[in-house]
Coordinates of C-alpha atoms and ligand atoms in Angstrom, one line a residue:
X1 CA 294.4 100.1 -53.0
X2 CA 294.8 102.3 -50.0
X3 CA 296.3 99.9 -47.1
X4 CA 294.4 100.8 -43.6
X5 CA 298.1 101.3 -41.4
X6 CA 297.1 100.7 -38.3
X7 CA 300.9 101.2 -36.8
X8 CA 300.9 104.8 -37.8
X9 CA 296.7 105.5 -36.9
X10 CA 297.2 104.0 -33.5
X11 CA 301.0 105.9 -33.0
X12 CA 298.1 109.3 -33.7
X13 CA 296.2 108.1 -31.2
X14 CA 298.2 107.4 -28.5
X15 CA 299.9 111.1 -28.9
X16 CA 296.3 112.5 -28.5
X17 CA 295.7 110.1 -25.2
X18 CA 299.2 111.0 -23.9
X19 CA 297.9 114.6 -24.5
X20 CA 295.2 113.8 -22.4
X21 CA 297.3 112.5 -19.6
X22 CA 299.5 115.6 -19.6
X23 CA 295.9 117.8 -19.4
X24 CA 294.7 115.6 -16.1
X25 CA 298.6 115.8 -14.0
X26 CA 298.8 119.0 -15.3
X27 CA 295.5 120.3 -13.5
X28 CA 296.8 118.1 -10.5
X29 CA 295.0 114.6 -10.8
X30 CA 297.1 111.5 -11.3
X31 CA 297.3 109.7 -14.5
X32 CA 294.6 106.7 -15.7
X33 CA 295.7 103.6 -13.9
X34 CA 295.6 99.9 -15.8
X35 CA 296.4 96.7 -14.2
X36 CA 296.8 93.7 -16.1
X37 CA 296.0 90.1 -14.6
X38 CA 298.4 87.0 -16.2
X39 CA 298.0 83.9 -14.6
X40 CA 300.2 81.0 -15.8
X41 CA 303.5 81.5 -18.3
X42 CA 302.1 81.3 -21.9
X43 CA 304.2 82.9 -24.7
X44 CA 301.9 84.3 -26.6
X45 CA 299.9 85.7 -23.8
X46 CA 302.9 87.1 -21.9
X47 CA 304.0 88.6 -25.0
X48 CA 300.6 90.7 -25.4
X49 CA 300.1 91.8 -21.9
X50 CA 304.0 93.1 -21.7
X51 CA 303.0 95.3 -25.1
X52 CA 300.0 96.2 -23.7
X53 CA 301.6 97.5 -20.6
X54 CA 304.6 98.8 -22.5
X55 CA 302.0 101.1 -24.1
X56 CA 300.2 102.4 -21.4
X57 CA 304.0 103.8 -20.0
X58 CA 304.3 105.7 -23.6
X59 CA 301.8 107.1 -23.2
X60 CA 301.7 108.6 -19.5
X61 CA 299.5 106.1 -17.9
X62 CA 300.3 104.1 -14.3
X63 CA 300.4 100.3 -15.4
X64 CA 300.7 97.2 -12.6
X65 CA 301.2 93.8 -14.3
X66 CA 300.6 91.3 -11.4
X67 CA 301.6 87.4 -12.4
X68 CA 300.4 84.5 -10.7
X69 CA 301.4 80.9 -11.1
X70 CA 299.3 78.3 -13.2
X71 CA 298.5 76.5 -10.2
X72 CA 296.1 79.5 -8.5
X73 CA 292.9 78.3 -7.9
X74 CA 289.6 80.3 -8.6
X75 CA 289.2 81.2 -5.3
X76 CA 292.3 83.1 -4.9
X77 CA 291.6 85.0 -8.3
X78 CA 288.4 85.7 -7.2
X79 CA 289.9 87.6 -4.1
X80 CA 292.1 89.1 -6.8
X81 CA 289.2 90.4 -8.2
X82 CA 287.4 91.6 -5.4
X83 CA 290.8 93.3 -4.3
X84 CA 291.3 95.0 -7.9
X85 CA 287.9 96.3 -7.8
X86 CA 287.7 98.1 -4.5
X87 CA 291.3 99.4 -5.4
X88 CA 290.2 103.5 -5.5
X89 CA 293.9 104.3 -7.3
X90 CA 293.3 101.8 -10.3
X91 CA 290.6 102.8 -13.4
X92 CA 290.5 99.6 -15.6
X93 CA 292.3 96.4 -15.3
X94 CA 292.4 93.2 -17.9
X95 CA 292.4 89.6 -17.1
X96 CA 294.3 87.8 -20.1
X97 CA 292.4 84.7 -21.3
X98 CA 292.6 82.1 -21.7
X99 CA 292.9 81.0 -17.8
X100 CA 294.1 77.5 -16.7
X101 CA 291.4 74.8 -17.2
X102 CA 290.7 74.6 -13.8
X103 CA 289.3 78.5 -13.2
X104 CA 285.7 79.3 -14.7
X105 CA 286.6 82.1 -17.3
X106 CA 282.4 83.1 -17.2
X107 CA 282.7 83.1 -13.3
X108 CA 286.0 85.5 -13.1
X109 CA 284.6 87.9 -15.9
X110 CA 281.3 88.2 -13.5
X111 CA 283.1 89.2 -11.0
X112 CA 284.9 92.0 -12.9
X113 CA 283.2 95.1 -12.0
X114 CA 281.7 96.8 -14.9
X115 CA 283.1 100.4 -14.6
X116 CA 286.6 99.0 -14.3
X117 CA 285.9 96.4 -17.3
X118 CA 288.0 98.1 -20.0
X119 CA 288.1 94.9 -22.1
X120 CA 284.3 95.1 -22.8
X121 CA 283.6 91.4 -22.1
X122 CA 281.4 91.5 -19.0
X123 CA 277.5 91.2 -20.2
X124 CA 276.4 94.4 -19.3
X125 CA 279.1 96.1 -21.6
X126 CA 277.9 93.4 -23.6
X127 CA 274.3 94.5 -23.5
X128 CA 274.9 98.2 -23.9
X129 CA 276.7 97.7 -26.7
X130 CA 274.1 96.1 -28.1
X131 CA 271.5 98.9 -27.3
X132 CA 273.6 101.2 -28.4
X133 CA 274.1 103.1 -25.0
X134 CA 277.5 104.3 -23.4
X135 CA 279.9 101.5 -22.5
X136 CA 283.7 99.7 -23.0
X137 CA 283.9 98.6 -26.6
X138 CA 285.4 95.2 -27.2
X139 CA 288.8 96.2 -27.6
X140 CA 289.1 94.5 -31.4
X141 CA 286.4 95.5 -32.7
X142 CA 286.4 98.7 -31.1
X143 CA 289.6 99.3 -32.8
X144 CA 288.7 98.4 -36.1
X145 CA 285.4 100.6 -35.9
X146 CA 288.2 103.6 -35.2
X147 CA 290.5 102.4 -38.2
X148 CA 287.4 102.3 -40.9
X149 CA 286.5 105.8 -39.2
X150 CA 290.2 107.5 -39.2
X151 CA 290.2 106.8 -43.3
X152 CA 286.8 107.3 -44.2
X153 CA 285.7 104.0 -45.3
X154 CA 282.2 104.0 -46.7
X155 CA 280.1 101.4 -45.0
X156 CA 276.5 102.6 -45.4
X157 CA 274.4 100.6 -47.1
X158 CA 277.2 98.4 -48.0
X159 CA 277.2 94.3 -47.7
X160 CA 279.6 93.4 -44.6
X161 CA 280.3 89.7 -44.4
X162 CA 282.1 88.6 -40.8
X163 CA 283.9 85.5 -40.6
X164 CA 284.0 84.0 -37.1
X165 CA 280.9 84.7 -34.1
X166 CA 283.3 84.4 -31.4
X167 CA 282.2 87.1 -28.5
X168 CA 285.4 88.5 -28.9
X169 CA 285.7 89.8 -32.3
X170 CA 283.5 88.4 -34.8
X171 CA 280.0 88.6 -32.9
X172 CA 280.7 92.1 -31.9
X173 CA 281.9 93.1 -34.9
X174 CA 278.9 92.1 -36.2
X175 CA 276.5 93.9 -33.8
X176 CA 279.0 97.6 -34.3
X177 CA 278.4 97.3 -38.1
X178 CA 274.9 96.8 -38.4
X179 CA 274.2 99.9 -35.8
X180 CA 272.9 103.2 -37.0
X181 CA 276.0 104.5 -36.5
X182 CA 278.9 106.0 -39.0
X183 CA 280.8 103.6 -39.4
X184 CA 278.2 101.1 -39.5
X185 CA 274.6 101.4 -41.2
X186 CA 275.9 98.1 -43.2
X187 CA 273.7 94.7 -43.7
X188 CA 275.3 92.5 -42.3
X189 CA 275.9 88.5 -42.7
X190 CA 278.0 86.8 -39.8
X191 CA 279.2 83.3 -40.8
X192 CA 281.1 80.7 -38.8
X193 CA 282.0 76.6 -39.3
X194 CA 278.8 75.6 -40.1
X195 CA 278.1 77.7 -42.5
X196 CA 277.2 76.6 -46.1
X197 CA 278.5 78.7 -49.4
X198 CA 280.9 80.7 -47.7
X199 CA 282.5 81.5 -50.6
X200 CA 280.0 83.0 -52.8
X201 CA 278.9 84.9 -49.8
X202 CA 282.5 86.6 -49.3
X203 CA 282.2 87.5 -53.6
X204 CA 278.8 89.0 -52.6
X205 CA 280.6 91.3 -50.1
X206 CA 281.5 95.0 -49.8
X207 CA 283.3 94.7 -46.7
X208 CA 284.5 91.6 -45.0
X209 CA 286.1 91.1 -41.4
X210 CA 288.4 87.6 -41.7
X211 CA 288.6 86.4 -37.6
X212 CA 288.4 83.0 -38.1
X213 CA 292.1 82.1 -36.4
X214 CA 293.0 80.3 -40.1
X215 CA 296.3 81.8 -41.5
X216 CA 295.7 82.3 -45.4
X217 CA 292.1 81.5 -45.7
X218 CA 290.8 84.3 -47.8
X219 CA 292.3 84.0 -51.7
X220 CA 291.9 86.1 -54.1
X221 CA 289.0 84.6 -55.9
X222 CA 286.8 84.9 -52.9
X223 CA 287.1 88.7 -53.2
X224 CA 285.0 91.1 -55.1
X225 CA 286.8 93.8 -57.1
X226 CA 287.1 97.1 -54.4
X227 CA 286.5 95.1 -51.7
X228 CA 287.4 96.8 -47.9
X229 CA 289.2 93.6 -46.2
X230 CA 289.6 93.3 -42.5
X231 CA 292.4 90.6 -41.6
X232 CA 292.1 90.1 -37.4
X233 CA 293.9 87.0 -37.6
X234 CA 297.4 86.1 -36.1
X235 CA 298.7 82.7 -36.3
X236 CA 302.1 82.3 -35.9
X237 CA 303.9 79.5 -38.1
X238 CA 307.1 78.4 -37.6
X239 CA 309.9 80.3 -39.5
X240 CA 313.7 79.3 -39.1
X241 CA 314.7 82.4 -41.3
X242 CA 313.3 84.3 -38.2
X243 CA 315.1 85.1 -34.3
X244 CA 311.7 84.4 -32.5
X245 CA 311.6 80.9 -34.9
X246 CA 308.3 81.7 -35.6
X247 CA 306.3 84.8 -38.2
X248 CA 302.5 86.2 -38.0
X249 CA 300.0 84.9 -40.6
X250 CA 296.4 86.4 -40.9
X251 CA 293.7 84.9 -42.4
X252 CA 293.9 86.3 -45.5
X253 CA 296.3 85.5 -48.2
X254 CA 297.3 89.0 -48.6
X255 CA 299.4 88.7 -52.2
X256 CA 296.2 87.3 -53.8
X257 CA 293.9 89.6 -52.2
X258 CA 295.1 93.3 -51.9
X259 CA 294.9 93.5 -55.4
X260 CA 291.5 93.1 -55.9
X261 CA 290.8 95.9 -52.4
X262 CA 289.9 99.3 -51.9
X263 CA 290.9 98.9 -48.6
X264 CA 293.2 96.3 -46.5
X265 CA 294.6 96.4 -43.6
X266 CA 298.2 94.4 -43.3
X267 CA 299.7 91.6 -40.8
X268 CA 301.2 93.2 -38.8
X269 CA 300.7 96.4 -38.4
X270 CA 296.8 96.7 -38.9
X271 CA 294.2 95.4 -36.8
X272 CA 296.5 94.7 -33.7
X273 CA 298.2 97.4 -32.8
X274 CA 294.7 99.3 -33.2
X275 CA 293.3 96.4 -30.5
X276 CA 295.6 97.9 -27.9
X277 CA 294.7 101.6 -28.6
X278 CA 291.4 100.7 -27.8
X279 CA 292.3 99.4 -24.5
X280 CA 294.6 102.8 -23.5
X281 CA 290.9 104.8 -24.6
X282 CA 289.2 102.6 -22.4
X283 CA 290.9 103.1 -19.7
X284 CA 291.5 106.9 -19.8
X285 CA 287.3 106.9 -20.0
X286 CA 287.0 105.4 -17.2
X287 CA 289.6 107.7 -15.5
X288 CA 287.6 110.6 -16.6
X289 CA 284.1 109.0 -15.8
X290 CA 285.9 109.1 -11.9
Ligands
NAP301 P1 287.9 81.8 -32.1 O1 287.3 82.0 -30.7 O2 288.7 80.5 -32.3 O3 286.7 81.8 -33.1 C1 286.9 81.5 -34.5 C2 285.6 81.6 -35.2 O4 285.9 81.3 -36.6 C3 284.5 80.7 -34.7 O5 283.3 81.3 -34.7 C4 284.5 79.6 -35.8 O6 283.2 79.0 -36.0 C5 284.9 80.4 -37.0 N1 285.5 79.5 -38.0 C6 286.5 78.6 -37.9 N2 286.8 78.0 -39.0 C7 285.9 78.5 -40.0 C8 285.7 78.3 -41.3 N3 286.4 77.4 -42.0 N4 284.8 79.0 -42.0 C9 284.0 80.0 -41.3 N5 284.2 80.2 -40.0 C10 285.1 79.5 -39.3 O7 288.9 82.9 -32.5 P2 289.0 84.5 -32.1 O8 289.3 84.6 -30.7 O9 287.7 85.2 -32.6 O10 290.2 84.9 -33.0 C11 290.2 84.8 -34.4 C12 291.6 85.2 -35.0 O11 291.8 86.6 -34.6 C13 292.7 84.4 -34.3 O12 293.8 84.3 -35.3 C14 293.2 85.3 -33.2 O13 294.6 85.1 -32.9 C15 293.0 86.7 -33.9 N6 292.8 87.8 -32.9 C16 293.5 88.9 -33.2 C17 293.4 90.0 -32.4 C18 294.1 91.3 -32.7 O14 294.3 92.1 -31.9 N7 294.6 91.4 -34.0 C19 292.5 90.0 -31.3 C20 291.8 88.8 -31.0 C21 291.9 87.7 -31.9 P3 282.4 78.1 -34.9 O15 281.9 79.2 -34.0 O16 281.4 77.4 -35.6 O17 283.5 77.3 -34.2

């Protein structure tokens, strides 16, 4: 079983994107800029966007995290918006979801413009994706499509089952696997809550992507024998053993099922750290598409 470290893959990357930086100031241009939109103090969401902007500093880039309070109305984000994309001095910038109940998510990631979307969630990234033209990958499952490249996972031909349709992870991931692509060139089944047989369809698989959000839901005996296993899930359960009171689960019962892989990749230290990678390529595209 070869585990797919996503730690030490995305550490590679981020020293080639840093090398890139040092290329653009050296020849006088100023580095890729990110900005990251928070509105509201969730944990959890706080916690990502300060990694995320933690990571664009390692590697060279400008980063402005700009926090608003729960209470901002749509109208005021909108301006935001409309602010963040005339800005000439900033490339890409993310707006962490989920938003308080009272702003439209669909009506905030309209107004995102397109070149600056480096989270890939605006339809026509959607929709290029889909045609297989130049655009922002999703940053998940752009990430993952870089992991399963980086080790040479075989995938063509191959049975790829995806758990979850989300248009996050699991729908996308779906659409980058199926395309004539390397990785990719895989039939592929996407399943969800209302799907019937789920097990026998996981034992039919070659490859299977667990984002369903349910810690430990894989087991052992719904894996085939060489198996490459994709865990996106992180929950985190309470843990009093733990200084944060709290540890990451993904959805896949990972003492049960690594036995049984070719490939794996752990919680942590797989899928996420390879999410935010993504973003940082993102991003230093569209400073080079300038
Ligand atoms: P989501 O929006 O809640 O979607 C979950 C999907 O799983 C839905 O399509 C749902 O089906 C399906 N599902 C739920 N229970 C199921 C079951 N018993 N059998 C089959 N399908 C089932 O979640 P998400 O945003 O895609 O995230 C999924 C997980 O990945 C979460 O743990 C999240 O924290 C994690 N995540 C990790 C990263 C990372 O960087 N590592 C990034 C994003 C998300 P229905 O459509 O029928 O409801």
């Amino acid at each position: 079983m070869t585990l797919l470290d996503g730690l030490a893959t995305s550490r590679q990357i981020k020293s080639e994107i840093a090398q890139s930086v040092e290329s653009i100031v050296q020849s006088g241009g100023r580095p890729p800029h990110l900005a990251a939109v928070l509105v509201g103090d969730d944990g959890a969401s706080l916690t990502y966007v300060t990694s995320k902007v933690k990571s664009c500093e390692e590697v060279g880039f400008r980063s402005t995290l700009i926090r608003k309070e729960a209470s901002t109305s749509e109208a005021e984000l909108l301006d935001l918006i409309a602010q963040l994309n005339a800005n000439e001095e900033l490339d890409g910038y993310i707006v962490q979801l989920p938003l308080p109940k009272h702003v439209d998510e669909k009506k905030v990631l309209l107004a995102i413009d397109p070149r600056k979307d480096v989270d890939g969630f605006h339809p026509e990234n959607v929709g290029r994706m889909v045609l297989g033209l130049p655009c922002y990958l999703p940053a998940t499952p752009g990430g993952i499509m870089e992991l399963l490249r980086r080790y040479h996972v075989p995938t063509e031909g191959r049975h790829c089952v995806v758990i979850g349709r989300s248009h996050i992870v699991g729908l996308p991931m779906s659409i980058l696997m199926q395309r004539n692509t390397s990785p990719g060139n895989c039939t592929v089944t996407i399943t969800h809550s209302k799907t019937k047989g789920l097990d026998e369809l996981c034992r039919q698989a070659d490859i299977i992507v667990a984002a369903l959000g349910r810690p430990e839901f894989l087991k052992g005996d719904m894996v085939k024998e060489g198996a490459v296993v994709i865990d996106v899930g992180i929950t985190r359960v309470p843990d009093a053993t733990k200084k944060s009171g709290f540890r990451l689960l993904g959805d896949v019962e990972f003492s049960s099922v690594s036995p049984k892989c070719s490939f794996i990749t752990p919680v942590p230290g797989g899928v996420g750290p390879m999410t935010i990678v993504t973003l940082l390529q993102n991003t230093l595209q569209a400073r080079l598409e300038k």
